Coordinates of C-alpha atoms and ligand atoms in Angstrom, one line a residue:
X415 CA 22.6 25.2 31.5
X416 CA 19.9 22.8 31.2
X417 CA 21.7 19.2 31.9
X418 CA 18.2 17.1 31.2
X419 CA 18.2 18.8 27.8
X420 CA 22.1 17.9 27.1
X421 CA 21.7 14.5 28.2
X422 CA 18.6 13.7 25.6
X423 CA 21.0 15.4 23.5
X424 CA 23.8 13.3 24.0
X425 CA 21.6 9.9 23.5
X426 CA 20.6 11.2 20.4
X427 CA 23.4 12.4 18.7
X428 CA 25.2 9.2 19.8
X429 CA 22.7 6.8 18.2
X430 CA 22.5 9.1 15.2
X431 CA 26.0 9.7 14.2
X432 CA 27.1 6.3 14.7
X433 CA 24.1 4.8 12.5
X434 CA 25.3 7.1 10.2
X435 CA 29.3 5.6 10.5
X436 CA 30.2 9.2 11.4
X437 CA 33.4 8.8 13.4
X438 CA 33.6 9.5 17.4
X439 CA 35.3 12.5 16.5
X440 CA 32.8 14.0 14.8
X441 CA 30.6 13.2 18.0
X442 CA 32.7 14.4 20.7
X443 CA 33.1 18.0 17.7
X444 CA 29.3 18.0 17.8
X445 CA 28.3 17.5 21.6
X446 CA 30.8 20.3 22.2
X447 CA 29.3 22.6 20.1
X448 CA 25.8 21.7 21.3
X449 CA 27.0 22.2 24.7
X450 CA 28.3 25.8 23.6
X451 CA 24.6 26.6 21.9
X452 CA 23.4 25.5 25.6
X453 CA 25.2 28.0 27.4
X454 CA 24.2 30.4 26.1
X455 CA 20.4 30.0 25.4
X456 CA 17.8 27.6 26.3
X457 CA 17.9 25.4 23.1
X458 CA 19.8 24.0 20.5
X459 CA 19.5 23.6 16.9
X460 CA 19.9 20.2 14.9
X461 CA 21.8 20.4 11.8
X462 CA 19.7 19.5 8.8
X463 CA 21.2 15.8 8.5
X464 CA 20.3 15.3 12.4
X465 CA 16.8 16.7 11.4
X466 CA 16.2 14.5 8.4
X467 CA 17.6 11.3 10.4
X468 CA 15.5 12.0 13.5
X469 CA 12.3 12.6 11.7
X470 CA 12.6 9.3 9.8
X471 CA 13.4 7.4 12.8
X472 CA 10.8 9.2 14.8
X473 CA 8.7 7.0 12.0
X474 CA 10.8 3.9 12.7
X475 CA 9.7 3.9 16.5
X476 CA 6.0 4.5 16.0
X477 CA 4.8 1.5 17.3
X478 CA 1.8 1.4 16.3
X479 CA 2.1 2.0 12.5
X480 CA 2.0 -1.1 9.9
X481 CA 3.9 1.0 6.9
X482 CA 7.5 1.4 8.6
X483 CA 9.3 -0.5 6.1
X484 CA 9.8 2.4 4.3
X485 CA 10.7 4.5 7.3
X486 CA 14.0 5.7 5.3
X487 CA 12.3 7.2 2.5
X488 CA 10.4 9.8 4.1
X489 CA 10.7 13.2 2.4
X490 CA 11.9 15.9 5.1
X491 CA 11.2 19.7 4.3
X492 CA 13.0 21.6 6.6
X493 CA 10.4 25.2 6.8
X494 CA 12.1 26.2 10.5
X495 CA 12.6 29.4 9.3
X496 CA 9.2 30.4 8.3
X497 CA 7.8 32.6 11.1
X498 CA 4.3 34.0 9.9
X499 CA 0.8 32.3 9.6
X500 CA 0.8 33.0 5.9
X501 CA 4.1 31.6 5.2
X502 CA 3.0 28.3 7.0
X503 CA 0.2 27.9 5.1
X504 CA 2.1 28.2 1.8
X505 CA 4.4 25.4 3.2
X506 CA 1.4 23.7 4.2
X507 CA -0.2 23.9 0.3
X508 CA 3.6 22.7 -0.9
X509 CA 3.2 19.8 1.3
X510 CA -0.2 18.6 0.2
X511 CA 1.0 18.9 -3.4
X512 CA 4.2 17.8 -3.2
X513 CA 3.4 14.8 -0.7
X514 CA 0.0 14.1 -3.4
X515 CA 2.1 13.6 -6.4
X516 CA -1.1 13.4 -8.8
X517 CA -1.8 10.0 -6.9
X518 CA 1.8 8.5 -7.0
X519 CA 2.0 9.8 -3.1
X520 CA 5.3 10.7 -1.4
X521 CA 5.8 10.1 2.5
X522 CA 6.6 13.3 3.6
X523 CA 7.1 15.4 6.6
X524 CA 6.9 19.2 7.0
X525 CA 8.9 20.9 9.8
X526 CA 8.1 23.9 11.3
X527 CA 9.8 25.9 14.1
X528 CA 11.0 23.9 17.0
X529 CA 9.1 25.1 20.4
X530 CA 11.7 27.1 22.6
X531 CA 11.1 29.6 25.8
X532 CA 9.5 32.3 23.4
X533 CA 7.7 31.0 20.4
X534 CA 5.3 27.7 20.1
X535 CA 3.6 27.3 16.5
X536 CA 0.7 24.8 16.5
X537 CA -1.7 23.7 13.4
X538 CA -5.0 23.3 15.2
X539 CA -6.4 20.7 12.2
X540 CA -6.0 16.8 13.1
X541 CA -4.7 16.4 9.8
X542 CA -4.5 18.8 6.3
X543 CA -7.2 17.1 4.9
X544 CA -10.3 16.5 6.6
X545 CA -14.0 16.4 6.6
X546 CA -16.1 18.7 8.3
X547 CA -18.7 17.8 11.0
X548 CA -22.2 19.3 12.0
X549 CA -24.8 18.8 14.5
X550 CA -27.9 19.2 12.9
X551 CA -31.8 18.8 14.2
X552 CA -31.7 15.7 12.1
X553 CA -28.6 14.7 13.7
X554 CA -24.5 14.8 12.5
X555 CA -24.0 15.9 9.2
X556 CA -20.5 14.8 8.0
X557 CA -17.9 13.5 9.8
X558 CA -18.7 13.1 13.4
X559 CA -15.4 12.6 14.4
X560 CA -14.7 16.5 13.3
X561 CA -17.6 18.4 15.4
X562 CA -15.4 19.5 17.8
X563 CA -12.9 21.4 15.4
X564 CA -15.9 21.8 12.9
X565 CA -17.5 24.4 15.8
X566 CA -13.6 26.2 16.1
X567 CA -14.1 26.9 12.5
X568 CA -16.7 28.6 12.5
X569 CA -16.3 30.5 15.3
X570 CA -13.4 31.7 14.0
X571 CA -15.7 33.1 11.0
X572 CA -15.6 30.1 8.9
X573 CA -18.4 29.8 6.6
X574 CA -19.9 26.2 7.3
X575 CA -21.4 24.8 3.8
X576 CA -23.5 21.3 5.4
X577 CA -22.4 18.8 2.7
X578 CA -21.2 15.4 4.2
X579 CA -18.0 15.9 2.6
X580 CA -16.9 19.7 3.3
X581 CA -13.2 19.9 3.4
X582 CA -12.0 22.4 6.8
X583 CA -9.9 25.1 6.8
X584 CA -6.8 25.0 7.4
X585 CA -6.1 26.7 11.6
X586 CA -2.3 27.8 12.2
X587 CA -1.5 29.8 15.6
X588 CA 1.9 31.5 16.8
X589 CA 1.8 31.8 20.0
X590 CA -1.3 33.1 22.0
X591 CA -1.5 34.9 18.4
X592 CA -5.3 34.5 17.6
X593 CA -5.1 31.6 15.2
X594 CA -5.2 31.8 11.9
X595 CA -7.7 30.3 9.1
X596 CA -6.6 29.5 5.9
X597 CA -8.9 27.9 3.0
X598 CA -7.3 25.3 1.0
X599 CA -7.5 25.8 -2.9
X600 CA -9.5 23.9 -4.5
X601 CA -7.1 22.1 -7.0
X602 CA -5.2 20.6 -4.0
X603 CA -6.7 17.9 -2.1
X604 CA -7.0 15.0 -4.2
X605 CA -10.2 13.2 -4.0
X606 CA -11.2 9.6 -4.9
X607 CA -15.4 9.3 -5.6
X608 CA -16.0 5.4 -4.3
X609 CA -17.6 2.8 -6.6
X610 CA -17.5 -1.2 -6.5
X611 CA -16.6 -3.5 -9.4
X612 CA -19.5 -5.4 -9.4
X613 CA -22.5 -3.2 -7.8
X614 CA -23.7 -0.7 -10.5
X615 CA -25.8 0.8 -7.6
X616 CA -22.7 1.8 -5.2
X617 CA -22.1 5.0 -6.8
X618 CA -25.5 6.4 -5.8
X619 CA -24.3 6.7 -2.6
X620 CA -22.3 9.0 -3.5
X621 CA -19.4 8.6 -1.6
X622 CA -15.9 9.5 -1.6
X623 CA -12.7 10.1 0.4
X624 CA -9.5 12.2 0.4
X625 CA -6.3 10.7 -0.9
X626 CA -3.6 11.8 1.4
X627 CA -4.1 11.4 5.2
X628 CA -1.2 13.9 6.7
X629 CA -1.5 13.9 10.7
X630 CA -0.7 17.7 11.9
X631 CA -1.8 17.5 15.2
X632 CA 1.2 15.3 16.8
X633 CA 4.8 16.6 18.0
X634 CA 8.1 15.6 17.0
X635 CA 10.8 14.9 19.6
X636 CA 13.9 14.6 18.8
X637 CA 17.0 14.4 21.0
X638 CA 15.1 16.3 23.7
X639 CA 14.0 19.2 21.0
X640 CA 10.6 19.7 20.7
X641 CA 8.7 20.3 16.8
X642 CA 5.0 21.5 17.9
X643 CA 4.4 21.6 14.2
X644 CA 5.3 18.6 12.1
X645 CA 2.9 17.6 9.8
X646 CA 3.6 14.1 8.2
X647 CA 2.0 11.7 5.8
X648 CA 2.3 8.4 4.0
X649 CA -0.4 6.7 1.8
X650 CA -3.4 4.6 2.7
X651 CA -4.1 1.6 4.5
X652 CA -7.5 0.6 2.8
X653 CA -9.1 -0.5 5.9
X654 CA -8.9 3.0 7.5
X655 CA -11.1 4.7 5.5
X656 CA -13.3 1.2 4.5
X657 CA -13.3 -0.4 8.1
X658 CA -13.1 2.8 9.9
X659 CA -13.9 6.2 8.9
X660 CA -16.7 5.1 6.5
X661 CA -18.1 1.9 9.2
X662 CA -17.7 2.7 12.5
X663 CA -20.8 3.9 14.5
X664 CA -19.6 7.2 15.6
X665 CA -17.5 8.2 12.3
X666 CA -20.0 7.8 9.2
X667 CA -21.5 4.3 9.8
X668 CA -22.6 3.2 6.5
X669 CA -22.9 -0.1 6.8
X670 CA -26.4 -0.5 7.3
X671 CA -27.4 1.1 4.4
X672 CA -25.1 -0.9 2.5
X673 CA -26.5 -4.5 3.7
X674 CA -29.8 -3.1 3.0
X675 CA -28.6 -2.1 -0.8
X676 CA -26.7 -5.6 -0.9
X677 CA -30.4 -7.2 0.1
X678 CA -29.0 -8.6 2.9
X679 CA -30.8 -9.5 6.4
X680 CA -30.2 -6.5 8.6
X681 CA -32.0 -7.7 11.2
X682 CA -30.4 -11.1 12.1
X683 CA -26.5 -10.6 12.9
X684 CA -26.0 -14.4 12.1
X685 CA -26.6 -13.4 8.7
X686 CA -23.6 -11.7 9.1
X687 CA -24.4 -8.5 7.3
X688 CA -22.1 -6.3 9.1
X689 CA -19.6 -8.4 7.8
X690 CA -20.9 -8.9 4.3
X691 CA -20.7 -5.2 3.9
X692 CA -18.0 -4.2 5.1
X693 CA -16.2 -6.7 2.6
X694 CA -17.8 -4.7 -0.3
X695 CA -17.4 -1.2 1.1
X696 CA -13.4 -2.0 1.7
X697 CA -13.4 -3.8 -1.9
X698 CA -14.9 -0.4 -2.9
X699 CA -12.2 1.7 -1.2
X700 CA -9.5 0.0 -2.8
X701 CA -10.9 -0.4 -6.4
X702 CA -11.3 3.2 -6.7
X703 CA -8.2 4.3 -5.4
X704 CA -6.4 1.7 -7.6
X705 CA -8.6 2.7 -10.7
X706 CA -7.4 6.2 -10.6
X707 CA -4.0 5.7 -9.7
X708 CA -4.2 6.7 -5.8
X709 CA -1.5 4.8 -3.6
X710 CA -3.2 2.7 -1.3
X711 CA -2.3 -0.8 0.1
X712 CA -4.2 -3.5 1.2
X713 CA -4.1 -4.8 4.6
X714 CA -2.7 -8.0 3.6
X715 CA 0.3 -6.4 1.6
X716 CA 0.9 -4.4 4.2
X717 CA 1.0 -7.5 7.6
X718 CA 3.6 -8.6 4.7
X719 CA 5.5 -5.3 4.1
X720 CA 5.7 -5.3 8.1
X721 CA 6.9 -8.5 8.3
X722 CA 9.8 -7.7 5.8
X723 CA 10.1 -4.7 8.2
X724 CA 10.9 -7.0 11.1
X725 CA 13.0 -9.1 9.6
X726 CA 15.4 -6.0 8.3
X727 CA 15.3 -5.1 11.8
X728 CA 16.5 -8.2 13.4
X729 CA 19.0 -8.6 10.7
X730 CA 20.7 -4.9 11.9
X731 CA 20.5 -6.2 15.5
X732 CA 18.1 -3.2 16.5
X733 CA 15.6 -4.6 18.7
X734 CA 11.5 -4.4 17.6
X735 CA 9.1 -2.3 19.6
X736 CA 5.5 -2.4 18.4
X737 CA 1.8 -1.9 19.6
X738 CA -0.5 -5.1 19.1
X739 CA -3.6 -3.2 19.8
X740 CA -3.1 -1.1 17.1
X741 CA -0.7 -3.2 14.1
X742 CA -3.5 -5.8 13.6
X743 CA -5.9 -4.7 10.8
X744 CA -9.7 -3.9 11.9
X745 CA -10.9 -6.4 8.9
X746 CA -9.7 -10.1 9.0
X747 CA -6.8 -9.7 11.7
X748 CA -6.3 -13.1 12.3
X749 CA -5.6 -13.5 8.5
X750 CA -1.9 -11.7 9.4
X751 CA 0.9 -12.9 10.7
X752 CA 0.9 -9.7 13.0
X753 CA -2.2 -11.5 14.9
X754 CA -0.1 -14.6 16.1
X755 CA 3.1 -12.7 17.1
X756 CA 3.6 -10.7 20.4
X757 CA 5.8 -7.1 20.0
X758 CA 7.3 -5.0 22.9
X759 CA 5.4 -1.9 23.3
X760 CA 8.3 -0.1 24.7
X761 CA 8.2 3.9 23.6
X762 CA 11.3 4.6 22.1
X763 CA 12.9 8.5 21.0
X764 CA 13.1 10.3 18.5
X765 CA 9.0 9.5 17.9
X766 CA 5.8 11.3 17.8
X767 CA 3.7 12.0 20.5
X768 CA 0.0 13.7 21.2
X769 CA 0.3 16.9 23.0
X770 CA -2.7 18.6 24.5
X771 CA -5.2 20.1 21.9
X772 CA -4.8 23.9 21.2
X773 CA -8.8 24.5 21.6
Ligands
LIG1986 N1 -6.3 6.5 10.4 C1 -6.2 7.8 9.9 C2 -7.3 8.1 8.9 O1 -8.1 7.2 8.6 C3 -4.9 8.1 9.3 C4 -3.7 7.8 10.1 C5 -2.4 7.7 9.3 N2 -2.5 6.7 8.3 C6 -1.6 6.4 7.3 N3 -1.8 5.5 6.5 N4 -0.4 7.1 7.3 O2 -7.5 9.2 8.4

């Protein structure tokens, strides 16, 4: 019997059952039983309540997301009995349409097989949705951040099409299984083409981005049980795509040819250009994805939906973990409250972790 796993076991089903008000009875019925399923295998199973409550609080701990004030509405779809590549990439199609909504997006989490002594399942993509990348003579085509998975693709027979906004496959694997490619249909991924509300000229750069960012390359632990496959999503933070994916050097680094659009001084930094913009390009962001009715939230709103998040918190008497480095927003961070305060970085379980990539 594995006494590590028990114990993990035991912490979890504590903290869960009594958040829940489930009496110690029904703890002390429960531990036994998990005790039993421990005997006589490797693993245990979490009911579906201990699955939904873990998943959401796996949310509650990540310490370095801004959106956890609504921690306790996550969706949970419980797909651990699926057990073939093509069955994961149905649920894997649900999720992007059910978690989309036709813009009014739904937090939602996707749970796949939990990892025991025989079977792992991994998705290989970083999330669902994603742009593809390519190293050209002329340099990166796309989304630099994806050459890596970009090349798996396509050695896996992909068919790579060199636009700068080429959504990937999706790559599923069961056990040392060869993995498994699947195209997304068409119809699914909901995309929002950027324009600004005062420059006419914005739209000729034609750009765009994907509505739904759902993370499928982290693992969910909870109460020592390990989900390899747990794909998970909420809505945007404007910033991410306006101050990130679309300005940062090595994603697509726009800004350049933005302050040269806007007439600005791109030679002088005390002009401040850079700054200039990236103003516009994240006024862009969220004008679009507001225009055609795609949840997004500014990062303003959000330093405020995080403080409201805090304060529930301290009002239940649970104490506040949280990562600095990674709460404040890249645009204006001082402008938030999060800026001035200090949090406790401490890891706490159920959460999400990084395992080692699959390629
Ligand atoms: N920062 C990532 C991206 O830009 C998404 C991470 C999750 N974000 C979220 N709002 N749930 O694609």
């Amino acid at each position: 019997m594995n006494n590590d796993l028990f114990k993990e076991a035991e912490e979890f089903i504590r903290s869960c059952y009594s958040e829940l008000n489930k009496t110690e009875q029904e703890i002390e019925i429960r531990l036994n039983e998990i005790n039993k399923q421990l005997q006589s295998k490797d693993f245990y199973e979490h009911t579906a309540v201990e699955l939904e409550y873990g998943a959401k609080v796996a949310w509650r701990n990540s310490n370095r997301c801004i959106g956890r004030l609504f921690w306790d509405q996550l969706n949970v779809i419980d797909k651990r009995h699926l057990n073939t590549e093509e069955e994961m990439a149905g649920a894997l199609f649900e999720h992007i349409e059910y978690a989309t909504n036709k813009g009014r997006i739904r937090p939602t989490i996707t749970i796949f097989p939990q990892k025991t002594p025989n079977q792992t399942v991994r998705i290989w993509n970083h999330q669902l949705i994603r742009y593809a990348g390519y190293r050209t003579e002329q340099g990166v085509l796309g989304d630099p951040g994806s050459l890596a998975f970009t090349e798996e693709c396509i050695k896996l027979g992909w068919e790579p099409k060199f636009g700068k906004f080429d959504i990937l496959p999706l790559v599923i694997q069961i056990n040392d299984n060869g993995p498994r490619m699947f195209e997304i249909p068409e119809h699914l991924p909901l995309e929002v083409p950027l324009r600004h509300p005062q420059y006419k000229w914005f739209e000729d750069l034609e750009l765009k981005w994907y509505g739904v960012p759902i993370i499928s390359e982290m693992m969910l632990e909870i109460g020592g049980v390990t989900y390899t496959a747990a794909p998970f999503n909420g809505w945007y933070m404007g910033t991410e795509i306006g101050a990130r994916n679309l300005a940062d050097e090595s994603r697509y680094n726009l800004l350049p040819q933005i302050g040269a659009l806007m007439g600005l001084d791109t030679k002088s930094s005390i002009s401040l250009w850079k700054d200039r913009a990236l103003l516009e390009l994240n006024t862009a962001v969220l004008h679009s994805f507001k225009e055609d009715g795609v949840s997004i939230v500014d990062h303003h709103t959000a330093a405020q939906q995080f403080k409201k998040f805090e304060e529930k918190e301290k009002e239940i008497g649970r104490s506040l973990t949280g990562d600095w480095t990674w709460l404040i927003p890249p645009m204006s961070p001082a402008a938030t409250h999060i800026f001035h305060a200090s949090y406790n970085n401490e890891i706490l379980k159920p959460n999400y972790f990084y395992q080692p990539k699959p390629y």
